[in-house]
mmCIF file of C-alpha atoms in Angstrom:
data_model
loop_
_atom_site.group_PDB
_atom_site.id
_atom_site.type_symbol
_atom_site.label_atom_id
_atom_site.label_comp_id
_atom_site.label_asym_id
_atom_site.label_seq_id
_atom_site.Cartn_x
_atom_site.Cartn_y
_atom_site.Cartn_z
ATOM 1 C CA UNK A 18 0.000 0.000 0.000
ATOM 2 C CA UNK A 19 1.391 3.400 -0.999
ATOM 3 C CA UNK A 20 2.217 5.839 1.772
ATOM 4 C CA UNK A 21 2.467 8.833 -0.577
ATOM 5 C CA UNK A 22 0.316 11.673 0.687
ATOM 6 C CA UNK A 23 -0.523 9.767 3.877
ATOM 7 C CA UNK A 24 0.473 10.301 7.492
ATOM 8 C CA UNK A 25 2.999 7.627 8.458
ATOM 9 C CA UNK A 26 3.200 6.123 11.926
ATOM 10 C CA UNK A 27 6.709 4.977 12.837
ATOM 11 C CA UNK A 28 9.197 4.618 15.666
ATOM 12 C CA UNK A 29 11.305 7.582 16.736
ATOM 13 C CA UNK A 30 13.582 8.512 19.613
ATOM 14 C CA UNK A 31 12.032 11.589 21.211
ATOM 15 C CA UNK A 32 13.970 13.982 23.449
ATOM 16 C CA UNK A 33 11.201 15.219 25.733
ATOM 17 C CA UNK A 34 13.462 17.462 27.766
ATOM 18 C CA UNK A 35 17.199 17.696 28.483
ATOM 19 C CA UNK A 36 18.661 14.258 29.241
ATOM 20 C CA UNK A 37 15.376 12.408 28.682
ATOM 21 C CA UNK A 38 15.102 10.096 25.645
ATOM 22 C CA UNK A 39 12.394 7.536 24.942
ATOM 23 C CA UNK A 40 11.451 5.409 21.925
ATOM 24 C CA UNK A 41 7.932 6.277 20.826
ATOM 25 C CA UNK A 42 5.487 5.714 18.000
ATOM 26 C CA UNK A 43 4.945 9.066 16.318
ATOM 27 C CA UNK A 44 3.169 10.501 13.281
ATOM 28 C CA UNK A 45 5.058 11.942 10.309
ATOM 29 C CA UNK A 46 2.992 14.125 7.988
ATOM 30 C CA UNK A 47 3.486 14.167 4.203
ATOM 31 C CA UNK A 48 5.965 16.650 2.752
ATOM 32 C CA UNK A 49 4.670 20.065 1.738
ATOM 33 C CA UNK A 50 5.924 22.187 -1.172
ATOM 34 C CA UNK A 51 9.701 22.127 -1.436
ATOM 35 C CA UNK A 52 10.030 19.249 1.036
ATOM 36 C CA UNK A 53 11.097 15.607 0.963
ATOM 37 C CA UNK A 54 10.022 12.703 3.162
ATOM 38 C CA UNK A 55 12.782 10.180 3.751
ATOM 39 C CA UNK A 56 12.932 6.640 5.082
ATOM 40 C CA UNK A 57 16.023 6.768 7.282
ATOM 41 C CA UNK A 58 18.295 3.743 6.828
ATOM 42 C CA UNK A 59 21.211 4.469 9.154
ATOM 43 C CA UNK A 60 22.228 7.117 11.654
ATOM 44 C CA UNK A 61 25.251 7.923 13.813
ATOM 45 C CA UNK A 62 25.374 9.929 17.009
ATOM 46 C CA UNK A 63 27.302 13.186 16.763
ATOM 47 C CA UNK A 64 28.462 15.213 19.764
ATOM 48 C CA UNK A 65 26.248 18.068 18.569
ATOM 49 C CA UNK A 66 23.213 15.858 19.232
ATOM 50 C CA UNK A 67 24.492 15.193 22.752
ATOM 51 C CA UNK A 68 25.237 18.910 23.196
ATOM 52 C CA UNK A 69 21.560 19.707 22.619
ATOM 53 C CA UNK A 70 20.314 16.747 24.634
ATOM 54 C CA UNK A 71 22.379 17.935 27.610
ATOM 55 C CA UNK A 72 20.607 21.291 27.510
ATOM 56 C CA UNK A 73 23.671 23.252 26.391
ATOM 57 C CA UNK A 74 22.202 24.447 23.076
ATOM 58 C CA UNK A 75 20.573 27.902 23.291
ATOM 59 C CA UNK A 76 18.466 26.979 20.239
ATOM 60 C CA UNK A 77 17.470 23.597 21.652
ATOM 61 C CA UNK A 78 13.702 22.997 21.517
ATOM 62 C CA UNK A 79 11.875 20.264 23.410
ATOM 63 C CA UNK A 80 10.264 17.904 22.732
ATOM 64 C CA UNK A 81 12.277 17.225 19.600
ATOM 65 C CA UNK A 82 13.732 14.470 17.462
ATOM 66 C CA UNK A 83 17.513 14.720 17.333
ATOM 67 C CA UNK A 84 19.869 13.215 14.750
ATOM 68 C CA UNK A 85 21.612 14.764 11.757
ATOM 69 C CA UNK A 86 24.299 12.307 10.621
ATOM 70 C CA UNK A 87 22.306 9.900 8.485
ATOM 71 C CA UNK A 88 21.548 8.304 5.160
ATOM 72 C CA UNK A 89 18.143 7.467 3.752
ATOM 73 C CA UNK A 90 15.897 6.821 0.773
ATOM 74 C CA UNK A 91 13.343 9.305 -0.548
ATOM 75 C CA UNK A 92 9.802 8.039 0.131
ATOM 76 C CA UNK A 93 7.893 10.964 -1.392
ATOM 77 C CA UNK A 94 8.359 14.578 -2.419
ATOM 78 C CA UNK A 95 6.266 17.693 -2.056
ATOM 79 C CA UNK A 96 4.994 20.038 -4.720
ATOM 80 C CA UNK A 97 7.641 21.590 -6.944
ATOM 81 C CA UNK A 98 10.508 19.269 -5.956
ATOM 82 C CA UNK A 99 12.550 18.257 -9.005
ATOM 83 C CA UNK A 100 16.042 17.697 -7.561
ATOM 84 C CA UNK A 101 15.219 14.298 -6.039
ATOM 85 C CA UNK A 102 12.521 11.673 -6.605
ATOM 86 C CA UNK A 103 11.156 8.671 -4.687
ATOM 87 C CA UNK A 104 13.761 5.934 -4.453
ATOM 88 C CA UNK A 105 16.770 8.260 -4.554
ATOM 89 C CA UNK A 106 19.444 7.739 -1.913
ATOM 90 C CA UNK A 107 20.253 10.909 -0.017
ATOM 91 C CA UNK A 108 22.272 12.324 2.855
ATOM 92 C CA UNK A 109 20.276 14.923 4.823
ATOM 93 C CA UNK A 110 22.504 17.964 5.367
ATOM 94 C CA UNK A 111 22.009 20.489 8.143
ATOM 95 C CA UNK A 112 23.698 23.076 5.932
ATOM 96 C CA UNK A 113 21.340 23.597 2.955
ATOM 97 C CA UNK A 114 22.268 24.792 -0.521
ATOM 98 C CA UNK A 115 19.497 26.679 -2.287
ATOM 99 C CA UNK A 116 21.789 27.515 -5.246
ATOM 100 C CA UNK A 117 19.519 30.408 -6.223
ATOM 101 C CA UNK A 118 21.102 33.196 -8.304
ATOM 102 C CA UNK A 119 20.147 35.822 -5.726
ATOM 103 C CA UNK A 120 21.757 33.934 -2.809
ATOM 104 C CA UNK A 121 25.085 35.703 -2.325
ATOM 105 C CA UNK A 122 26.313 32.842 -0.136
ATOM 106 C CA UNK A 123 25.561 30.071 -2.610
ATOM 107 C CA UNK A 124 27.003 32.081 -5.475
ATOM 108 C CA UNK A 125 30.378 32.375 -3.788
ATOM 109 C CA UNK A 126 32.404 29.264 -4.626
ATOM 110 C CA UNK A 127 34.136 29.203 -1.231
ATOM 111 C CA UNK A 128 31.132 29.738 1.071
ATOM 112 C CA UNK A 129 28.505 27.212 2.184
ATOM 113 C CA UNK A 130 26.503 29.255 4.697
ATOM 114 C CA UNK A 131 23.212 29.404 2.778
ATOM 115 C CA UNK A 132 20.704 31.265 5.006
ATOM 116 C CA UNK A 133 17.581 30.362 3.007
ATOM 117 C CA UNK A 134 15.873 28.414 5.818
ATOM 118 C CA UNK A 135 18.099 29.385 8.737
ATOM 119 C CA UNK A 136 15.388 31.208 10.682
ATOM 120 C CA UNK A 137 12.841 28.413 10.754
ATOM 121 C CA UNK A 138 15.428 25.625 11.030
ATOM 122 C CA UNK A 139 16.908 27.231 14.142
ATOM 123 C CA UNK A 140 13.402 27.447 15.626
ATOM 124 C CA UNK A 141 12.704 23.748 15.183
ATOM 125 C CA UNK A 142 10.346 24.078 12.231
ATOM 126 C CA UNK A 143 10.091 23.365 8.529
ATOM 127 C CA UNK A 144 10.400 26.373 6.174
ATOM 128 C CA UNK A 145 6.692 27.219 6.466
ATOM 129 C CA UNK A 146 6.988 27.547 10.243
ATOM 130 C CA UNK A 147 5.238 24.294 11.148
ATOM 131 C CA UNK A 148 6.291 20.781 12.175
ATOM 132 C CA UNK A 149 5.730 17.457 10.385
ATOM 133 C CA UNK A 150 6.077 15.479 13.614
ATOM 134 C CA UNK A 151 3.446 14.819 16.248
ATOM 135 C CA UNK A 152 2.588 12.325 18.960
ATOM 136 C CA UNK A 153 -0.301 9.942 18.428
ATOM 137 C CA UNK A 154 -2.549 12.316 20.372
ATOM 138 C CA UNK A 155 -1.521 15.278 18.208
ATOM 139 C CA UNK A 156 1.106 17.017 20.346
ATOM 140 C CA UNK A 157 3.708 18.843 18.248
ATOM 141 C CA UNK A 158 7.310 17.644 18.205
ATOM 142 C CA UNK A 159 10.066 19.994 17.050
ATOM 143 C CA UNK A 160 12.555 19.328 14.261
ATOM 144 C CA UNK A 161 16.316 19.492 14.868
ATOM 145 C CA UNK A 162 18.965 21.013 12.584
ATOM 146 C CA UNK A 163 16.613 20.531 9.646
ATOM 147 C CA UNK A 164 17.235 16.764 9.784
ATOM 148 C CA UNK A 165 15.699 14.897 12.787
ATOM 149 C CA UNK A 166 17.002 11.518 11.701
ATOM 150 C CA UNK A 167 16.458 9.610 14.960
ATOM 151 C CA UNK A 168 13.152 8.631 13.391
ATOM 152 C CA UNK A 169 12.365 5.873 10.926
ATOM 153 C CA UNK A 170 10.885 8.568 8.680
ATOM 154 C CA UNK A 171 11.663 12.272 8.573
ATOM 155 C CA UNK A 172 10.841 15.315 6.462
ATOM 156 C CA UNK A 173 13.521 17.764 5.318
ATOM 157 C CA UNK A 174 13.756 20.673 2.894
ATOM 158 C CA UNK A 175 14.662 19.583 -0.625
ATOM 159 C CA UNK A 176 17.552 22.043 -0.586
ATOM 160 C CA UNK A 177 19.023 19.990 2.287
ATOM 161 C CA UNK A 178 18.970 16.639 0.462
ATOM 162 C CA UNK A 179 22.273 15.597 -1.146
ATOM 163 C CA UNK A 180 21.539 12.926 -3.740
ATOM 164 C CA UNK A 181 24.217 10.224 -3.778
ATOM 165 C CA UNK A 182 25.009 7.032 -5.643
ATOM 166 C CA UNK A 183 22.500 4.236 -4.955
ATOM 167 C CA UNK A 184 25.472 1.857 -4.771
ATOM 168 C CA UNK A 185 26.933 3.624 -1.740
ATOM 169 C CA UNK A 186 26.277 1.849 1.604
ATOM 170 C CA UNK A 187 24.243 4.280 3.684
ATOM 171 C CA UNK A 188 25.463 2.794 6.973
ATOM 172 C CA UNK A 189 28.900 4.186 6.079
ATOM 173 C CA UNK A 190 28.037 7.285 4.067
ATOM 174 C CA UNK A 191 25.912 8.629 6.904
ATOM 175 C CA UNK A 192 29.172 9.847 8.482
ATOM 176 C CA UNK A 193 29.472 12.390 5.674
ATOM 177 C CA UNK A 194 26.430 14.230 7.000
ATOM 178 C CA UNK A 195 28.546 15.981 9.610
ATOM 179 C CA UNK A 196 31.664 15.007 11.569
ATOM 180 C CA UNK A 197 34.066 13.308 9.182
ATOM 181 C CA UNK A 198 33.183 15.584 6.267
ATOM 182 C CA UNK A 199 33.693 18.585 8.558
ATOM 183 C CA UNK A 200 37.212 17.508 9.499
ATOM 184 C CA UNK A 201 38.200 16.848 5.901
ATOM 185 C CA UNK A 202 36.834 20.204 4.783
ATOM 186 C CA UNK A 203 38.523 22.117 7.604
ATOM 187 C CA UNK A 204 41.849 21.009 6.136
ATOM 188 C CA UNK A 205 41.141 21.123 2.398
ATOM 189 C CA UNK A 206 38.654 23.984 2.151
ATOM 190 C CA UNK A 207 38.940 26.288 5.151
ATOM 191 C CA UNK A 208 42.665 26.346 5.904
ATOM 192 C CA UNK A 209 44.083 24.739 2.744
ATOM 193 C CA UNK A 210 46.990 22.855 4.287
ATOM 194 C CA UNK A 211 50.041 22.828 2.004
ATOM 195 C CA UNK A 212 52.501 19.972 1.399
ATOM 196 C CA UNK A 213 55.306 20.050 3.955
ATOM 197 C CA UNK A 214 53.261 21.974 6.546
ATOM 198 C CA UNK A 215 53.080 21.254 10.251
ATOM 199 C CA UNK A 216 49.688 20.508 11.835
ATOM 200 C CA UNK A 217 48.378 20.134 15.395
ATOM 201 C CA UNK A 218 44.986 18.634 16.182
ATOM 202 C CA UNK A 219 43.467 19.190 19.622
ATOM 203 C CA UNK A 220 41.041 16.368 20.374
ATOM 204 C CA UNK A 221 41.487 12.934 18.782
ATOM 205 C CA UNK A 222 37.873 11.875 18.487
ATOM 206 C CA UNK A 223 36.206 11.192 15.148
ATOM 207 C CA UNK A 224 36.445 14.803 13.943
ATOM 208 C CA UNK A 225 40.042 15.129 15.093
ATOM 209 C CA UNK A 226 40.990 11.899 13.331
ATOM 210 C CA UNK A 227 39.377 13.126 10.126
ATOM 211 C CA UNK A 228 41.514 16.279 10.364
ATOM 212 C CA UNK A 229 44.595 14.099 10.784
ATOM 213 C CA UNK A 230 43.543 11.903 7.871
ATOM 214 C CA UNK A 231 43.009 14.927 5.618
ATOM 215 C CA UNK A 232 46.271 16.578 6.714
ATOM 216 C CA UNK A 233 48.221 13.466 5.802
ATOM 217 C CA UNK A 234 46.569 13.347 2.375
ATOM 218 C CA UNK A 235 47.368 17.054 1.944
ATOM 219 C CA UNK A 236 51.070 16.263 2.482
ATOM 220 C CA UNK A 237 51.666 17.633 5.986
ATOM 221 C CA UNK A 238 55.170 16.719 7.136
ATOM 222 C CA UNK A 239 54.474 16.629 10.879
ATOM 223 C CA UNK A 240 51.090 16.065 12.522
ATOM 224 C CA UNK A 241 50.625 16.423 16.289
ATOM 225 C CA UNK A 242 47.676 14.714 17.973
ATOM 226 C CA UNK A 243 46.852 16.236 21.376
ATOM 227 C CA UNK A 244 44.426 14.555 23.770
ATOM 228 C CA UNK A 245 44.120 13.864 27.502
ATOM 229 C CA UNK A 246 43.112 10.268 26.703
ATOM 230 C CA UNK A 247 46.264 8.457 25.581
ATOM 231 C CA UNK A 248 44.248 5.457 24.356
ATOM 232 C CA UNK A 249 43.288 7.593 21.379
ATOM 233 C CA UNK A 250 46.860 7.825 20.135
ATOM 234 C CA UNK A 251 46.970 4.431 18.401
ATOM 235 C CA UNK A 252 44.132 5.287 15.981
ATOM 236 C CA UNK A 253 45.601 8.780 15.574
ATOM 237 C CA UNK A 254 48.920 7.288 14.464
ATOM 238 C CA UNK A 255 47.090 4.913 12.148
ATOM 239 C CA UNK A 256 45.477 7.933 10.494
ATOM 240 C CA UNK A 257 48.790 9.728 10.073
ATOM 241 C CA UNK A 258 49.789 11.461 13.301
ATOM 242 C CA UNK A 259 53.563 11.633 13.701
ATOM 243 C CA UNK A 260 53.627 12.952 17.287
ATOM 244 C CA UNK A 261 51.157 12.328 20.127
ATOM 245 C CA UNK A 262 51.064 14.478 23.247
ATOM 246 C CA UNK A 263 49.008 14.156 26.404
ATOM 247 C CA UNK A 264 48.955 17.578 28.133
ATOM 248 C CA UNK A 265 48.726 15.790 31.493
ATOM 249 C CA UNK A 266 52.268 14.543 30.915
ATOM 250 C CA UNK A 267 53.417 18.191 31.053
ATOM 251 C CA UNK A 268 51.810 19.525 34.250
ATOM 252 C CA UNK A 269 54.222 22.437 34.561
ATOM 253 C CA UNK A 270 53.773 23.823 31.046
ATOM 254 C CA UNK A 271 50.789 24.934 28.995
ATOM 255 C CA UNK A 272 50.414 22.762 25.916
ATOM 256 C CA UNK A 273 51.045 25.711 23.603
ATOM 257 C CA UNK A 274 54.490 26.160 25.149
ATOM 258 C CA UNK A 275 55.218 22.455 24.683
ATOM 259 C CA UNK A 276 54.348 22.690 20.993
ATOM 260 C CA UNK A 277 56.355 25.874 20.456
ATOM 261 C CA UNK A 278 59.404 24.258 22.036
ATOM 262 C CA UNK A 279 59.039 21.264 19.742
ATOM 263 C CA UNK A 280 58.754 23.418 16.611
ATOM 264 C CA UNK A 281 60.693 26.603 17.539
ATOM 265 C CA UNK A 282 58.085 29.051 16.209
ATOM 266 C CA UNK A 283 54.850 27.097 16.554
ATOM 267 C CA UNK A 284 52.677 24.938 14.313
ATOM 268 C CA UNK A 285 51.494 26.256 10.953
ATOM 269 C CA UNK A 286 47.948 24.867 11.130
ATOM 270 C CA UNK A 287 46.128 24.081 14.384
ATOM 271 C CA UNK A 288 42.580 22.794 14.924
ATOM 272 C CA UNK A 289 40.314 22.698 17.950
ATOM 273 C CA UNK A 290 38.054 19.641 17.827
ATOM 274 C CA UNK A 291 36.947 19.785 21.461
ATOM 275 C CA UNK A 292 34.495 22.659 21.866
ATOM 276 C CA UNK A 293 36.463 23.788 24.932
ATOM 277 C CA UNK A 294 37.215 27.522 24.769
ATOM 278 C CA UNK A 295 40.439 27.154 26.763
ATOM 279 C CA UNK A 296 41.640 24.579 24.253
ATOM 280 C CA UNK A 297 40.702 26.970 21.435
ATOM 281 C CA UNK A 298 43.002 29.539 23.007
ATOM 282 C CA UNK A 299 45.791 26.993 23.356
ATOM 283 C CA UNK A 300 45.428 26.039 19.691
ATOM 284 C CA UNK A 301 45.643 29.669 18.587
ATOM 285 C CA UNK A 302 48.656 30.425 20.774
ATOM 286 C CA UNK A 303 50.431 27.291 19.554
ATOM 287 C CA UNK A 304 50.149 28.433 15.938
ATOM 288 C CA UNK A 305 53.164 29.741 14.046
ATOM 289 C CA UNK A 306 54.337 33.305 14.564
ATOM 290 C CA UNK A 307 53.786 35.328 11.387
ATOM 291 C CA UNK A 308 51.547 32.978 9.410
ATOM 292 C CA UNK A 309 49.960 30.399 11.699
ATOM 293 C CA UNK A 310 46.287 29.563 11.130
ATOM 294 C CA UNK A 311 44.071 28.177 13.890
ATOM 295 C CA UNK A 312 40.642 26.775 13.041
ATOM 296 C CA UNK A 313 37.781 26.333 15.488
ATOM 297 C CA UNK A 314 35.706 23.235 14.693
ATOM 298 C CA UNK A 315 34.285 22.225 18.085
ATOM 299 C CA UNK A 316 31.017 23.765 19.285
ATOM 300 C CA UNK A 317 31.285 25.476 22.667
ATOM 301 C CA UNK A 318 28.546 25.502 25.296
ATOM 302 C CA UNK A 319 26.087 28.393 25.356
ATOM 303 C CA UNK A 320 27.526 31.647 26.667
ATOM 304 C CA UNK A 321 31.163 30.646 26.370
ATOM 305 C CA UNK A 322 33.603 33.218 24.948
ATOM 306 C CA UNK A 323 37.036 32.825 23.396
ATOM 307 C CA UNK A 324 39.901 35.082 24.403
ATOM 308 C CA UNK A 325 43.566 35.691 23.812
ATOM 309 C CA UNK A 326 45.993 38.588 24.018
ATOM 310 C CA UNK A 327 45.633 40.845 20.943
ATOM 311 C CA UNK A 328 49.398 40.548 20.518
ATOM 312 C CA UNK A 329 48.853 36.950 19.355
ATOM 313 C CA UNK A 330 46.978 38.288 16.330
ATOM 314 C CA UNK A 331 49.139 41.349 15.814
ATOM 315 C CA UNK A 332 52.097 39.008 15.359
ATOM 316 C CA UNK A 333 50.483 37.343 12.386
ATOM 317 C CA UNK A 334 48.338 34.487 13.643
ATOM 318 C CA UNK A 335 44.940 33.978 12.030
ATOM 319 C CA UNK A 336 41.888 32.681 13.930
ATOM 320 C CA UNK A 337 39.073 31.182 11.873
ATOM 321 C CA UNK A 338 36.254 28.667 12.094
ATOM 322 C CA UNK A 339 34.427 26.251 9.847
ATOM 323 C CA UNK A 340 30.864 25.002 9.474
ATOM 324 C CA UNK A 341 30.481 21.596 7.831
ATOM 325 C CA UNK A 342 34.027 22.001 6.582
ATOM 326 C CA UNK A 343 32.966 24.563 4.005
ATOM 327 C CA UNK A 344 31.310 21.897 1.824
ATOM 328 C CA UNK A 345 28.371 22.942 -0.326
ATOM 329 C CA UNK A 346 26.009 20.160 0.621
ATOM 330 C CA UNK A 347 24.066 19.196 -2.485
ATOM 331 C CA UNK A 348 26.872 19.685 -4.996
ATOM 332 C CA UNK A 349 29.920 18.529 -3.032
ATOM 333 C CA UNK A 350 28.829 15.791 -0.606
ATOM 334 C CA UNK A 351 27.991 13.454 -3.535
ATOM 335 C CA UNK A 352 31.572 13.939 -4.768
ATOM 336 C CA UNK A 353 32.924 12.910 -1.361
ATOM 337 C CA UNK A 354 30.774 9.781 -1.557
ATOM 338 C CA UNK A 355 32.227 9.020 -4.983
ATOM 339 C CA UNK A 356 35.770 9.376 -3.638
ATOM 340 C CA UNK A 357 34.993 6.921 -0.848
ATOM 341 C CA UNK A 358 33.495 4.496 -3.362
ATOM 342 C CA UNK A 359 36.656 4.735 -5.497
ATOM 343 C CA UNK A 360 38.826 3.909 -2.499
ATOM 344 C CA UNK A 361 40.470 7.342 -2.353
ATOM 345 C CA UNK A 362 39.046 7.986 1.133
ATOM 346 C CA UNK A 363 38.081 5.566 3.891
ATOM 347 C CA UNK A 364 35.334 5.700 6.501
ATOM 348 C CA UNK A 365 35.694 2.227 8.006
ATOM 349 C CA UNK A 366 38.055 3.171 10.886
ATOM 350 C CA UNK A 367 35.515 5.610 12.306
ATOM 351 C CA UNK A 368 32.743 3.064 12.819
ATOM 352 C CA UNK A 369 33.662 1.400 16.097
ATOM 353 C CA UNK A 370 30.165 0.392 17.236
ATOM 354 C CA UNK A 371 27.220 -0.963 15.218
ATOM 355 C CA UNK A 372 23.603 -1.560 16.205
ATOM 356 C CA UNK A 373 20.495 -2.901 14.461
ATOM 357 C CA UNK A 374 17.150 -1.259 15.214
ATOM 358 C CA UNK A 375 16.142 2.247 16.232
ATOM 359 C CA UNK A 376 15.519 1.050 19.793
ATOM 360 C CA UNK A 377 19.293 0.939 20.220
ATOM 361 C CA UNK A 378 19.794 4.693 19.666
ATOM 362 C CA UNK A 379 19.983 5.399 23.446
ATOM 363 C CA UNK A 380 22.493 2.555 23.817
ATOM 364 C CA UNK A 381 24.579 4.052 21.028
ATOM 365 C CA UNK A 382 24.661 7.334 22.969
ATOM 366 C CA UNK A 383 26.128 5.511 25.959
ATOM 367 C CA UNK A 384 28.760 4.002 23.678
ATOM 368 C CA UNK A 385 29.684 7.436 22.336
ATOM 369 C CA UNK A 386 30.384 8.635 25.870
ATOM 370 C CA UNK A 387 32.394 5.523 26.779
ATOM 371 C CA UNK A 388 35.758 6.900 25.654
ATOM 372 C CA UNK A 389 36.523 4.110 23.182
ATOM 373 C CA UNK A 390 33.894 5.011 20.575
ATOM 374 C CA UNK A 391 34.439 7.126 17.489
ATOM 375 C CA UNK A 392 31.078 6.669 15.795
ATOM 376 C CA UNK A 393 28.217 4.398 16.835
ATOM 377 C CA UNK A 394 26.063 3.682 13.783
ATOM 378 C CA UNK A 395 22.493 2.461 14.176
ATOM 379 C CA UNK A 396 20.930 0.761 11.158
ATOM 380 C CA UNK A 397 17.128 0.962 11.237
#
C-alpha cells in the first residue's frame, strides 16, 4: 500500500526534555511544497546531538527528534521538488544549498553558509513555520537542525537533500552528514593545508581523526595529535599522526608552550576539535608566529567566549572557524561519496560500534560517551 500523501506512523527517539530520551510511536505528515520525506536507513550519534540533549544548546527545543548524521531513501516529495525523486538515496545535510542566483552565499564558490531556511530551522520548524512530527494524540514535536534523523521517517527541505550514488552503503556514508566531512573540509577547504606543513589537532575523536587523515593526504610533514586520553593515540597514528602528546604529561607547562618548544616558532595549522574555549586559546597560541592559522571546529557551550591577548593576532596568527568544513552540501557531498566508493578515502576506521534497530539509539549514545567510541552507527 502506498504511503504517498498519507500520514505515516513509525518509531522515533524523542527527546522530551534535556537528558530524557524515549522510543515512541509518532506521526510523520506528508511533505509540503519544497520538502522531501525520507525513510532513514542508518544514523550515527554526533556530539552536537548530545550537546543539545544535555541542555547546552541555546536553540534547543523540546520535545524534539535529534539526529543529523544519516543516510536514507526518498519516500515521497512535495509540490515543486525536481532535484530528487522517490527511491533516490540521499544524505540529509544540516547546511542547505538553495543555489539560487540571488543567494550571495551560494554564489560564492568558497562559502557554504546558505541562510535560506536558517530562521525556521533554528526554531525547530520546517520552512513554512510548522512541524511534520506529532505524537499519536496530536502534540507537536520539534525538528532538529533541519534533519531529525532519529526517526524511521523524517521530512527535510529539498535544498538539504544531497543525492548520492544508490550503490553507496548508507550505513557508512551517513558519516558524511557531519563530523568526518567537517574535518576533511577544515583542512582542504577552510585552511588549505600545504605539502610540507606542520599541523596540530586538539582532540582525537572522530572529527580530530578526520583532520589528521586529511592533513596526511594534503602532504603535511608533521602532525601532532593532542588529547588527555592516551588510548586515542593508536588510531591517531594509524590515520597519520607523527607525534602524540598528552597535556597531562606536562603539568608544569601549557600545551602551547610544549608545541612551540618542539617546533621553535609554533605549528602552521592548528585545529580545535573539542568545543572547549580554553583549548581553542591553546590552539591559537600554539600556531606559528607570522603565518599560523588556527581553526575552530568544536562547538562550545552556550555563553562561552574565546579570548587571547591581541598581541597573538598582531604578530600574524589567524583565527578562523568552519561550518560543515565549508562543503556545499548538495553539490559537493555526492563527490565525497564518490571518492569513498573509489577507495580514495576511507570511513571504516571511524565506525567502532554498530547496532540494528532504532531502539538501540539510546544505547549508542552511551557508547559514544564511553571513551573508546568514534562513531556508533544504528541501522534501522
